[in-house]
Coordinates of C-alpha atoms in Angstrom, one line a residue:
X1 CA 16.5 -89.2 20.0
X2 CA 19.1 -86.8 21.2
X3 CA 20.2 -86.5 17.7
X4 CA 16.7 -85.7 16.6
X5 CA 16.3 -83.2 19.4
X6 CA 19.6 -81.6 18.5
X7 CA 18.6 -81.5 14.8
X8 CA 15.2 -80.0 15.8
X9 CA 17.0 -77.5 18.0
X10 CA 19.4 -76.6 15.1
X11 CA 16.4 -76.2 12.9
X12 CA 14.6 -74.0 15.4
X13 CA 17.8 -71.9 15.8
X14 CA 18.1 -71.7 12.0
X15 CA 14.5 -70.6 11.7
X16 CA 15.0 -68.0 14.5
X17 CA 18.1 -66.7 12.8
X18 CA 16.3 -66.5 9.5
X19 CA 13.4 -64.7 11.2
X20 CA 15.8 -62.4 13.0
X21 CA 17.6 -61.7 9.7
X22 CA 14.3 -61.1 8.0
X23 CA 13.2 -58.7 10.8
X24 CA 16.6 -56.9 10.6
X25 CA 16.3 -56.5 6.9
X26 CA 12.7 -55.3 7.3
X27 CA 13.7 -52.8 10.0
X28 CA 16.7 -51.7 7.8
X29 CA 14.3 -51.1 4.8
X30 CA 11.8 -49.3 7.1
X31 CA 14.7 -47.2 8.5
X32 CA 15.9 -46.3 4.9
X33 CA 12.3 -45.6 3.9
X34 CA 11.9 -43.4 7.0
X35 CA 15.2 -41.6 6.3
X36 CA 14.1 -41.0 2.7
X37 CA 10.7 -39.7 3.9
X38 CA 12.5 -37.5 6.5
X39 CA 14.8 -36.0 3.8
X40 CA 11.8 -35.4 1.5
X41 CA 9.8 -33.7 4.2
X42 CA 12.8 -31.7 5.3
X43 CA 13.3 -30.5 1.7
X44 CA 9.6 -29.7 1.3
X45 CA 9.6 -27.8 4.6
X46 CA 12.8 -25.9 3.6
X47 CA 11.4 -25.1 0.2
X48 CA 8.1 -23.9 1.8
X49 CA 10.1 -21.8 4.3
X50 CA 12.3 -20.3 1.5
X51 CA 9.2 -19.6 -0.6
X52 CA 7.5 -18.0 2.5
X53 CA 10.6 -16.0 3.3
X54 CA 10.7 -14.8 -0.3
X55 CA 7.0 -13.8 -0.2
X56 CA 7.5 -12.0 3.1
X57 CA 10.4 -10.0 1.6
X58 CA 8.4 -9.2 -1.5
X59 CA 5.4 -8.0 0.6
X60 CA 7.7 -6.0 2.9
X61 CA 9.3 -4.3 -0.1
X62 CA 5.9 -3.6 -1.5
X63 CA 4.7 -2.1 1.8
X64 CA 7.8 0.1 1.9
X65 CA 7.2 1.2 -1.7
X66 CA 3.5 2.0 -1.0
X67 CA 4.5 3.9 2.2
X68 CA 7.0 5.9 0.1
X69 CA 4.3 6.6 -2.5
X70 CA 1.8 7.6 0.2
X71 CA 4.4 10.0 1.7
X72 CA 5.3 11.5 -1.7
X73 CA 1.6 11.9 -2.5
X74 CA 1.0 13.6 0.9
X75 CA 4.0 16.0 0.2
X76 CA 2.7 16.7 -3.3
X77 CA -0.8 17.5 -1.9
X78 CA 0.7 19.7 0.9
X79 CA 2.8 21.5 -1.6
X80 CA -0.2 21.9 -4.0
X81 CA -2.4 23.1 -1.0
X82 CA 0.2 25.7 -0.1
X83 CA 0.4 26.9 -3.7
X84 CA -3.5 27.0 -3.9
X85 CA -3.7 29.0 -0.7
X86 CA -1.1 31.5 -2.0
X87 CA -3.1 31.8 -5.2
X88 CA -6.3 32.2 -3.3
X89 CA -4.7 35.0 -1.2
X90 CA -3.5 36.7 -4.4
X91 CA -7.0 36.4 -6.0
X92 CA -8.7 37.6 -2.8
X93 CA -6.4 40.7 -2.7
X94 CA -7.1 41.3 -6.4
X95 CA -10.9 40.9 -5.8
X96 CA -10.8 43.4 -2.9
X97 CA -8.9 45.8 -5.1
X98 CA -11.3 45.4 -8.0
X99 CA -14.3 45.8 -5.7
X100 CA -12.8 49.0 -4.3
X101 CA -12.2 50.3 -7.8
X102 CA -15.7 49.4 -8.8
X103 CA -17.1 51.1 -5.7
X104 CA -15.0 54.2 -6.5
X105 CA -16.1 54.2 -10.1
X106 CA -19.7 53.7 -9.0
X107 CA -19.3 56.7 -6.6
X108 CA -17.7 58.8 -9.3
X109 CA -20.4 57.8 -11.8
X110 CA -23.1 58.8 -9.2
X111 CA -21.4 62.1 -8.6
X112 CA -21.1 62.7 -12.4
X113 CA -24.8 61.8 -12.9
X114 CA -25.8 64.2 -10.1
X115 CA -23.7 66.9 -11.7
X116 CA -25.3 66.2 -15.1
X117 CA -28.7 66.4 -13.5
X118 CA -27.9 69.7 -11.9
X119 CA -26.4 71.1 -15.1
X120 CA -29.6 70.1 -16.9
X121 CA -31.7 71.7 -14.2
X122 CA -29.6 74.8 -14.4
X123 CA -29.9 74.8 -18.2
X124 CA -33.6 74.2 -18.0
X125 CA -34.1 76.9 -15.4
X126 CA -31.9 79.3 -17.5
X127 CA -33.9 78.4 -20.7
X128 CA -37.1 79.0 -18.9
X129 CA -36.0 82.4 -17.6
X130 CA -35.1 83.7 -21.1

């Protein structure tokens, strides 16, 4: 009976060792699988982070470019506005000059007309008296 118990005990130990070995292998496989998953996720996160960083850099460059274009457009508009104001001043002065000349010509024409009317009256009076 001691022999049978001993044999049973050895059998139980063998089964326990086999079960332990199986569990160790299983844990080892799970550990490898987890390590592989960890590496995959780490790479995915790194790739996403790199892609995100690249997009941020592109958008930052685009914003800087748009701000530069906006500034250039503002400077062009300001310069154009200054040029237009200068031209408006020139045209206003020319218009004032032309109006003054037109007023003078109108005055001269009126005086000339009045003189012509007087001359006609004088001639008419002189013709009537002869």
